[in-house]
PDB file of C-alpha atoms in Angstrom:
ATOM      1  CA  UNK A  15     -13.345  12.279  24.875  1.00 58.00           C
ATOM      2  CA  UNK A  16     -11.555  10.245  22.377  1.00 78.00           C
ATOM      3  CA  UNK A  17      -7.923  11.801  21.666  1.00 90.00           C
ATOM      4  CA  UNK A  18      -7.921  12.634  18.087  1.00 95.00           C
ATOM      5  CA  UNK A  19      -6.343  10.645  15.328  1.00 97.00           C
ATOM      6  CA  UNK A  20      -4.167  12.630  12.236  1.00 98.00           C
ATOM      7  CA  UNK A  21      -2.873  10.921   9.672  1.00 98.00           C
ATOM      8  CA  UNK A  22      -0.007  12.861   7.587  1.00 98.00           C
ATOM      9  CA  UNK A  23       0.529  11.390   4.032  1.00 98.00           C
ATOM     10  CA  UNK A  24      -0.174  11.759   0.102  1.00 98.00           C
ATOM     11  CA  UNK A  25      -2.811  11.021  -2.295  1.00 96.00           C
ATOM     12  CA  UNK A  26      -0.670   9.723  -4.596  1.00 96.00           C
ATOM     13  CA  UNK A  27       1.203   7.051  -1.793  1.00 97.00           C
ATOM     14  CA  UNK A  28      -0.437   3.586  -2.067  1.00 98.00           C
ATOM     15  CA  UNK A  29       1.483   3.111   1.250  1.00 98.00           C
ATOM     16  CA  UNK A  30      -0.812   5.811   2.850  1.00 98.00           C
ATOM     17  CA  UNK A  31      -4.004   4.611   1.488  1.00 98.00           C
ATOM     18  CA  UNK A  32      -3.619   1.147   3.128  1.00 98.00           C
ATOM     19  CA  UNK A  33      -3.801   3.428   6.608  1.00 98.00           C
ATOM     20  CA  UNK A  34      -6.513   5.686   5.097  1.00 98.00           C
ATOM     21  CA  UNK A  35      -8.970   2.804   3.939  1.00 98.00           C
ATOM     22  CA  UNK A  36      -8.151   0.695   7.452  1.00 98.00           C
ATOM     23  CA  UNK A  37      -9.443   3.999   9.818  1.00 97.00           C
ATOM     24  CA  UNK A  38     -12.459   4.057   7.572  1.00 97.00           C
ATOM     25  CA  UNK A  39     -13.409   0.906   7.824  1.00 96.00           C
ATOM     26  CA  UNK A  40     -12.782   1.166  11.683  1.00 95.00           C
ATOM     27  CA  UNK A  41     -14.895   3.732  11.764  1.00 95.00           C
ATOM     28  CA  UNK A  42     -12.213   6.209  13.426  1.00 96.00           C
ATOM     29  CA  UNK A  43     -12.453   9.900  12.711  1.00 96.00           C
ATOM     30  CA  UNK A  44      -9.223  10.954  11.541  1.00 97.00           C
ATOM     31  CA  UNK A  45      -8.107  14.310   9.738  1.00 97.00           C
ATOM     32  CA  UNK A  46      -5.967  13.948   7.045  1.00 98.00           C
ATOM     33  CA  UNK A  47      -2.399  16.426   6.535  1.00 98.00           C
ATOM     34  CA  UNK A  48      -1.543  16.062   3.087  1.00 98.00           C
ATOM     35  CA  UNK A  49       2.197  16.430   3.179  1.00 98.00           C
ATOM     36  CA  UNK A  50       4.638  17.656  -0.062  1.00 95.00           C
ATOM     37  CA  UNK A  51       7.130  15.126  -0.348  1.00 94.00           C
ATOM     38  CA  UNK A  52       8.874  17.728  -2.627  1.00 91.00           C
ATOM     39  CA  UNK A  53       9.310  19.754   0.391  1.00 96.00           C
ATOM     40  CA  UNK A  54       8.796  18.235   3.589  1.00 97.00           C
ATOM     41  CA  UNK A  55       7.127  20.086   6.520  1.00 98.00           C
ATOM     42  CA  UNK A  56       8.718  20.707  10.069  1.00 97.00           C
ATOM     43  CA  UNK A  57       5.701  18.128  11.157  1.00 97.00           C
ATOM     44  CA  UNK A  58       7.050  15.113   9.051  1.00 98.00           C
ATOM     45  CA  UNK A  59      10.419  15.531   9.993  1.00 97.00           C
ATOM     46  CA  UNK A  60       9.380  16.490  13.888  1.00 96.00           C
ATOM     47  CA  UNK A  61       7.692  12.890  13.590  1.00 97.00           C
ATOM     48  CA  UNK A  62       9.868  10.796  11.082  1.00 97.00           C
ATOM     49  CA  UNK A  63      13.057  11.733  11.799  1.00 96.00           C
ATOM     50  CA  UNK A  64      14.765   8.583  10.710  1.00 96.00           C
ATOM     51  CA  UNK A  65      13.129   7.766   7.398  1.00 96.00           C
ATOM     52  CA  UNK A  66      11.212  11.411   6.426  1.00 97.00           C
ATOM     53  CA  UNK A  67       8.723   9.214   4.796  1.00 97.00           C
ATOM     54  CA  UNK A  68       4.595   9.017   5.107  1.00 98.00           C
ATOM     55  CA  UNK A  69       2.536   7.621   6.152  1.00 98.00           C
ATOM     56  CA  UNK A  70       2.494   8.843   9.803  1.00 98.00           C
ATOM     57  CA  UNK A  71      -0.001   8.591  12.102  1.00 98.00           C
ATOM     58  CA  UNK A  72      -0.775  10.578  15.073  1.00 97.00           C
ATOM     59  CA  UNK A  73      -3.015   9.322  17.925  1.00 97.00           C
ATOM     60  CA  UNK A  74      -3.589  12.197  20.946  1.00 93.00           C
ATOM     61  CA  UNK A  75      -0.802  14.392  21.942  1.00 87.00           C
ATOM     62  CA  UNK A  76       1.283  12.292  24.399  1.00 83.00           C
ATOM     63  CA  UNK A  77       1.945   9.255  22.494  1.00 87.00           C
ATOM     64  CA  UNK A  78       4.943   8.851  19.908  1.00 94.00           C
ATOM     65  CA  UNK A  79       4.327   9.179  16.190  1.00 97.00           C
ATOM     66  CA  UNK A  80       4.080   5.689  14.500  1.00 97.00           C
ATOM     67  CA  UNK A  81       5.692   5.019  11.378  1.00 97.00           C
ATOM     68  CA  UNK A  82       5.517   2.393   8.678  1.00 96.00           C
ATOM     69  CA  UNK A  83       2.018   1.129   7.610  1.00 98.00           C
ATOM     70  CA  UNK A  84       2.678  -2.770   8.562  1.00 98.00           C
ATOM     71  CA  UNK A  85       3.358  -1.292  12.144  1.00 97.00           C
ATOM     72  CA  UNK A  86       0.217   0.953  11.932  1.00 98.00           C
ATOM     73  CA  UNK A  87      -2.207  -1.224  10.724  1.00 98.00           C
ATOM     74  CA  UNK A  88      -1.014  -3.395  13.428  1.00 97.00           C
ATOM     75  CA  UNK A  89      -1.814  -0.679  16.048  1.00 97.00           C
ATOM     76  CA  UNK A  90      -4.799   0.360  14.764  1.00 97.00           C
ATOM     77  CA  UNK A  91      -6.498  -3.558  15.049  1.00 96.00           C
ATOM     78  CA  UNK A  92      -5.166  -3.488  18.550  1.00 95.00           C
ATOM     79  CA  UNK A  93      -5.889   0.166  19.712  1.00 95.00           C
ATOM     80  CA  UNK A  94      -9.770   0.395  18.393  1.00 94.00           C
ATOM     81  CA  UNK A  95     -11.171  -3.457  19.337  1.00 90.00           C
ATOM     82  CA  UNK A  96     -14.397  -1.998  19.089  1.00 87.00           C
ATOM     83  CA  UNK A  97     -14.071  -2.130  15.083  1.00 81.00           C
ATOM     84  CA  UNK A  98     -14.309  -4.879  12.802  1.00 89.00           C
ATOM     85  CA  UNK A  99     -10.606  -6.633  13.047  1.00 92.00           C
ATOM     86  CA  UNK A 100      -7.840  -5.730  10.030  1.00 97.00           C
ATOM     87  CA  UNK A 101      -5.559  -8.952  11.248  1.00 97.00           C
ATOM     88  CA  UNK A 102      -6.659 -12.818  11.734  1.00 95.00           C
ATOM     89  CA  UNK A 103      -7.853 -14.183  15.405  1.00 93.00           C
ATOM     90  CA  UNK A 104      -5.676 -17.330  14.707  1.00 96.00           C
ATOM     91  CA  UNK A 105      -2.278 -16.856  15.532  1.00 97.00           C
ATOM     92  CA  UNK A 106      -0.761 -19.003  13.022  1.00 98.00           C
ATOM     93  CA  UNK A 107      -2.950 -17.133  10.392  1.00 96.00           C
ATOM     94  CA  UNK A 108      -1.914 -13.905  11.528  1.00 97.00           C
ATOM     95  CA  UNK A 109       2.087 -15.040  11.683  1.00 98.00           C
ATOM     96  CA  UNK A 110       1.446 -15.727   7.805  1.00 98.00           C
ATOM     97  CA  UNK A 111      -0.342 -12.706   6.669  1.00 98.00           C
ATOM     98  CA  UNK A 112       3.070 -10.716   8.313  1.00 98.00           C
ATOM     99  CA  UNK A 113       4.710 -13.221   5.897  1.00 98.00           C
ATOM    100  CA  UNK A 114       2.591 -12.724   2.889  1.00 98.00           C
ATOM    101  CA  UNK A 115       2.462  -8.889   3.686  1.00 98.00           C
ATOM    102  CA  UNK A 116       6.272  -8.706   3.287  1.00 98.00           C
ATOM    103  CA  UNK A 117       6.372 -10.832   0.322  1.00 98.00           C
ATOM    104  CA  UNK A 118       4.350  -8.033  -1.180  1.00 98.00           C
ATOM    105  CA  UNK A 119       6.404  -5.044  -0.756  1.00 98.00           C
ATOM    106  CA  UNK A 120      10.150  -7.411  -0.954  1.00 97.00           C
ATOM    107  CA  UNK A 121       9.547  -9.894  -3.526  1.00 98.00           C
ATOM    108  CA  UNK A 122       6.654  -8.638  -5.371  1.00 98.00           C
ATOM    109  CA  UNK A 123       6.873  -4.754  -5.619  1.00 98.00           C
ATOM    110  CA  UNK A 124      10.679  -4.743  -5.475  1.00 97.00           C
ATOM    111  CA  UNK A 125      10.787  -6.671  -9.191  1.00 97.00           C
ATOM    112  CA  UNK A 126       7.881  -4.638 -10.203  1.00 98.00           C
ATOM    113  CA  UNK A 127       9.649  -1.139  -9.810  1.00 97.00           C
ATOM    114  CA  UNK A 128      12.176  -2.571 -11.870  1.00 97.00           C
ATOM    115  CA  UNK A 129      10.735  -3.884 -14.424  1.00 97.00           C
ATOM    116  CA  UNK A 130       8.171  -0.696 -14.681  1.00 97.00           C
ATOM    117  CA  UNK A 131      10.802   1.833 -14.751  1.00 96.00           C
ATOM    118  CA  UNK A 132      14.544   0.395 -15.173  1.00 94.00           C
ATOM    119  CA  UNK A 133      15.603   1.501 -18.616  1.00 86.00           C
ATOM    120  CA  UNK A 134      15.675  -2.024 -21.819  1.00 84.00           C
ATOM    121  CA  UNK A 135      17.624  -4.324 -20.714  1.00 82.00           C
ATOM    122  CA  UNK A 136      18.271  -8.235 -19.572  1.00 75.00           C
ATOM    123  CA  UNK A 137      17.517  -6.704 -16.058  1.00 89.00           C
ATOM    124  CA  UNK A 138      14.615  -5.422 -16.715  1.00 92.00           C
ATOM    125  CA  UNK A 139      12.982  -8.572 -18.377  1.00 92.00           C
ATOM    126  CA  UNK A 140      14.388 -10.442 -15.634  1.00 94.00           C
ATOM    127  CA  UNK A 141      12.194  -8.640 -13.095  1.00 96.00           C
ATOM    128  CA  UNK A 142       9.012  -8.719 -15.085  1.00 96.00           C
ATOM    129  CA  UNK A 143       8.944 -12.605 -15.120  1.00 96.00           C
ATOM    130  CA  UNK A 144      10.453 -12.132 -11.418  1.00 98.00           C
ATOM    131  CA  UNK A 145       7.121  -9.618 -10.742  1.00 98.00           C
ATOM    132  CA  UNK A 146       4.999 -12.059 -12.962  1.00 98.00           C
ATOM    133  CA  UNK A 147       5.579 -14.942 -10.830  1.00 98.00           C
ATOM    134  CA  UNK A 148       5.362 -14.041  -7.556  1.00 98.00           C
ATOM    135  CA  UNK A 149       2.359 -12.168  -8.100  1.00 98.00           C
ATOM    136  CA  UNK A 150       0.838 -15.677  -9.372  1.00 98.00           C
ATOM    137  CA  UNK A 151       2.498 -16.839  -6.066  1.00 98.00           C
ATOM    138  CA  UNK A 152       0.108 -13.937  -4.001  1.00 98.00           C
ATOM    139  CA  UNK A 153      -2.711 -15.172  -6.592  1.00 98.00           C
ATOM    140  CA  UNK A 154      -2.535 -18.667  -5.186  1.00 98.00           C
ATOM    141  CA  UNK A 155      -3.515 -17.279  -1.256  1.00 97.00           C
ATOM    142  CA  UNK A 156      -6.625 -16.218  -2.566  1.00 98.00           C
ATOM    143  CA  UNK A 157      -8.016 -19.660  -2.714  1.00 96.00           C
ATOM    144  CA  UNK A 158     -11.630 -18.733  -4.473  1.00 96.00           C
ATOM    145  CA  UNK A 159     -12.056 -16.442  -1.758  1.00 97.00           C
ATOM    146  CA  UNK A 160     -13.858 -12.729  -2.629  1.00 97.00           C
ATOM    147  CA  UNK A 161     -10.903 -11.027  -0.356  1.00 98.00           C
ATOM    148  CA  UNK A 162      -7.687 -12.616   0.968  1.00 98.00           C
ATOM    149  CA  UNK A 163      -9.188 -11.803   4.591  1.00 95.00           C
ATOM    150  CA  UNK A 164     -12.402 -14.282   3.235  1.00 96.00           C
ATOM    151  CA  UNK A 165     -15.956 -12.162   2.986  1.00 96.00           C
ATOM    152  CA  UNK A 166     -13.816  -8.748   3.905  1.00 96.00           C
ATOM    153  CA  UNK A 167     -11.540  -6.592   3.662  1.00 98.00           C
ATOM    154  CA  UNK A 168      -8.898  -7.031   5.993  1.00 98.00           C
ATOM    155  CA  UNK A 169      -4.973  -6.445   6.608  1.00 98.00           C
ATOM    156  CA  UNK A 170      -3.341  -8.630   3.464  1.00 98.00           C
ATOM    157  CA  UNK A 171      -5.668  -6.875   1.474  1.00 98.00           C
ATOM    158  CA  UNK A 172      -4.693  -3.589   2.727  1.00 98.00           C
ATOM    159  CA  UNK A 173      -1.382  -4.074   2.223  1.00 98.00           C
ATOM    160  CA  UNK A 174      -1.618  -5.335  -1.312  1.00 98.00           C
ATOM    161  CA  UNK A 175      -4.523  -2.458  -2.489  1.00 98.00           C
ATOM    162  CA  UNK A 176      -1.608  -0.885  -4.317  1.00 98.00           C
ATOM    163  CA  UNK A 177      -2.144  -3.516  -7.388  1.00 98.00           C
ATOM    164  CA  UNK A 178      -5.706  -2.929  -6.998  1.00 98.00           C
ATOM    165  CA  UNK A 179      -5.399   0.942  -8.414  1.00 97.00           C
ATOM    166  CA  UNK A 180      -1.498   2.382  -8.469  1.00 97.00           C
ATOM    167  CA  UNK A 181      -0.295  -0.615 -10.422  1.00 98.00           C
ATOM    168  CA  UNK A 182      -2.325  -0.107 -13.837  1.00 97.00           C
ATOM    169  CA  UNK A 183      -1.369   3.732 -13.071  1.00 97.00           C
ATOM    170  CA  UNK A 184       2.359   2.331 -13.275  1.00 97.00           C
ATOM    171  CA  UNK A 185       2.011   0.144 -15.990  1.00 97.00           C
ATOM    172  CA  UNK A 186      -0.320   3.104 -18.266  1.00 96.00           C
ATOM    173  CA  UNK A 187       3.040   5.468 -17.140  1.00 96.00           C
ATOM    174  CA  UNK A 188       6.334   3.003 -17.617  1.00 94.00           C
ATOM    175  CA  UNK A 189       4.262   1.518 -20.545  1.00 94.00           C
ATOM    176  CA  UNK A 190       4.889  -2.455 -18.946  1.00 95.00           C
ATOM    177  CA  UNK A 191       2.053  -4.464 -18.419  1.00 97.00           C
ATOM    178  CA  UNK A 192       2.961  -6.800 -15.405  1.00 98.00           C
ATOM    179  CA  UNK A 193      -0.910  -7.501 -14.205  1.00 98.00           C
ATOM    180  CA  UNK A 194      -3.718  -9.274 -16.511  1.00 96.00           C
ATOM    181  CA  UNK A 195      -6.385 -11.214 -16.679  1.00 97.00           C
ATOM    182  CA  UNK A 196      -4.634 -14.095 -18.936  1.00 96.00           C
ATOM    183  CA  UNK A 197      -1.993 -14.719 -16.529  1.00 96.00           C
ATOM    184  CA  UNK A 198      -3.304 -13.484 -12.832  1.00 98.00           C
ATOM    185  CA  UNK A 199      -7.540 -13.784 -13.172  1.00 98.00           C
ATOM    186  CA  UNK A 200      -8.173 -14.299  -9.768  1.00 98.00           C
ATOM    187  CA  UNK A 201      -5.907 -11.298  -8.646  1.00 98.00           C
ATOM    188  CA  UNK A 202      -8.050  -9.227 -11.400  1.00 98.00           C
ATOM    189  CA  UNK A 203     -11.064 -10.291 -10.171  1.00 98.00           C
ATOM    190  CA  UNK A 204      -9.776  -9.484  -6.807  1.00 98.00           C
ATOM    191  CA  UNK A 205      -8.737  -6.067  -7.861  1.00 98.00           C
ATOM    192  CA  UNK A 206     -11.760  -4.929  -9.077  1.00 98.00           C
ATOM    193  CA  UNK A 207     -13.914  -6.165  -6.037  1.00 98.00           C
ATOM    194  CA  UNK A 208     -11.273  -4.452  -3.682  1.00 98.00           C
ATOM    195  CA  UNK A 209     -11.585  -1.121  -5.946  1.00 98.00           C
ATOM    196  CA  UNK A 210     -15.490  -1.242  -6.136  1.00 98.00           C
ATOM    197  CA  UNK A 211     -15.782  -1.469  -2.647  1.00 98.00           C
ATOM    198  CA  UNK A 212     -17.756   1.523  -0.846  1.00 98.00           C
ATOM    199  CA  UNK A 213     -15.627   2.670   1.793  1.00 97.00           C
ATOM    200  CA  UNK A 214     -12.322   1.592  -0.468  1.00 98.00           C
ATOM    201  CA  UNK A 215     -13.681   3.884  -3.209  1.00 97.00           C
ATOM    202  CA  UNK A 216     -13.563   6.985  -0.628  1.00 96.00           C
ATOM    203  CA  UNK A 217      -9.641   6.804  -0.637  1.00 96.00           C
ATOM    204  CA  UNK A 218      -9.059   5.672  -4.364  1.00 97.00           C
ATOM    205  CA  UNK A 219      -7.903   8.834  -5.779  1.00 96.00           C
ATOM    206  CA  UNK A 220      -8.884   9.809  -9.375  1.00 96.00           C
ATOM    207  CA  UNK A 221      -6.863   8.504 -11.923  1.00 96.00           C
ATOM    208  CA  UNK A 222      -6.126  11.353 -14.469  1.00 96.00           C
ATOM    209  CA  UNK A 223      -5.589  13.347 -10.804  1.00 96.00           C
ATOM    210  CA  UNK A 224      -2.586  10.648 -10.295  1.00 96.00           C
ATOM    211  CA  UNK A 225      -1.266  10.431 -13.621  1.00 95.00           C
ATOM    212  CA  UNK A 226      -0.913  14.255 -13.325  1.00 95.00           C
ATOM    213  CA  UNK A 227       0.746  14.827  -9.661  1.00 94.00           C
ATOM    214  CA  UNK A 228       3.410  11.532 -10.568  1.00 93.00           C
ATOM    215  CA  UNK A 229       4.243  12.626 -13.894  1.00 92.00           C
ATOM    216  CA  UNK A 230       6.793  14.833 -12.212  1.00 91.00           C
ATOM    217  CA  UNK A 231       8.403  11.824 -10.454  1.00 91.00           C
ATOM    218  CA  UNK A 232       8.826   9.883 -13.390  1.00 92.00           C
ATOM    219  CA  UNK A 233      12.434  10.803 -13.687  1.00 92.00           C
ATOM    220  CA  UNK A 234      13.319   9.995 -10.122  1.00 92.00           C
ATOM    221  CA  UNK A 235      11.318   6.272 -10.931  1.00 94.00           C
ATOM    222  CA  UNK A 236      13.531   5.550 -13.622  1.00 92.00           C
ATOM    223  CA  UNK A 237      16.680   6.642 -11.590  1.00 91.00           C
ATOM    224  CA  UNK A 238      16.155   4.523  -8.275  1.00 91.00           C
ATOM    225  CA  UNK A 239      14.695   1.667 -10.801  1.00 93.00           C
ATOM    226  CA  UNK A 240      18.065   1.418 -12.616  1.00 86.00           C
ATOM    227  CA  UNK A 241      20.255   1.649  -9.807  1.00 87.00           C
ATOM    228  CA  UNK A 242      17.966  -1.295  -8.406  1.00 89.00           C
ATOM    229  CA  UNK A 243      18.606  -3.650 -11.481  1.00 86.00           C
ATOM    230  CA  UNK A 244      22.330  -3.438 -11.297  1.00 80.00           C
ATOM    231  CA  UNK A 245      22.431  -4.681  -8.090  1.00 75.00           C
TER     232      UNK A 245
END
């Protein structure tokens, strides 16, 4: 009998939904503990201790908790062969999708929360044509492809599905526009394929439902934004 699979995290985390969308298309049978960041359960902490954050993913009863998405999707492509493959066969291809994967959440989400959120300022400009540019950087890996995995959806993609849907949530709530077709129309084009597809579409919560659950944490954006542009 297969030991079961739980995965505690958020519908408003785009961190979470690069988990959620990789058991799916794995075709493992999860069940899903939405947590309350506001107030976090005895679970999270029992199984975070160190960083109280989702996602978290629990696989049978004896095994340690696994934290951090890069380290589960990792797991998950090496625990459940039987399912289509999140990371590259090649090694070299899969040592530079870990590279591309953390150029995604260092160099181009870090200059995207700032210029989203930070208060007017040179700081803030400064990170919008940081954002700008290394998103035309991640638009360049592409290479005509349909997904950055080739015919599929596979781990780069995962990790950058947060532009895909979150980021125009962003941009509609900090009103910045950092993604658009005249500057990045490959990563557009790559957005909407990634958000149209079936199983993807499963985990994409609605939009008006996510403008509504993060308008509360637009305060605590703007704080942790600001503090990040006068560094």
């Amino acid at each position: 009998m297969a030991e079961a699979v739980k995965l505690i995290g958020t519908f408003t985390c785009p961190i979470v939904h690069r988990v959620e969308v990789a058991l799916r298309l794995m075709g493992v049978p999860y069940e899903f503990i939405e947590e309350d960041l506001g107030n976090k359960s005895e679970l999270l902490l029992k199984h975070n201790p160190i960083h109280k954050k989702v996602p978290v993913l629990l696989h049978g009863d004896r095994r340690p908790a696994l934290c951090e998405s890069f380290v589960i999707l990792e797991y998950l492509d090496e625990a459940f062969p039987q399912g289509p493959g999140l990371m590259p066969a090649d090694p070299l291809d899969r040592a530079m999708a870990r590279f591309w994967a953390r150029f995604i959440d260092e160099k181009c989400w870090g200059p995207a929360w700032v210029a989203l959120w930070a208060a007017e300022g040179e700081g803030k400009a400064v990170a919008a044509r940081e954002a700008k540019a290394n998103l035309a950087l991640l638009e360049g890996q592409l290479g005509g492809k349909r997904f950055f995995s080739g015919d599929r959806i596979g781990f780069l993609d995962l990790v950058a599905s947060g532009f895909a849907h979150w980021l125009g949530v962003y941009e509609e709530m900090g009103g910045t526009r950092l993604l658009a077709e005249d500057g990045h129309p490959a990563l557009c084009r790559w957005a909407r394929e990634y958000a149209a597809d079936v199983t993807v579409r499963q985990c994409l919560p609605d939009r008006e439902a996510l403008l509504a659950a993060m308008a509360t944490s637009k305060d605590r954006f703007v704080s942790t934004a600001t503090a990040m542009a006068r560094k």
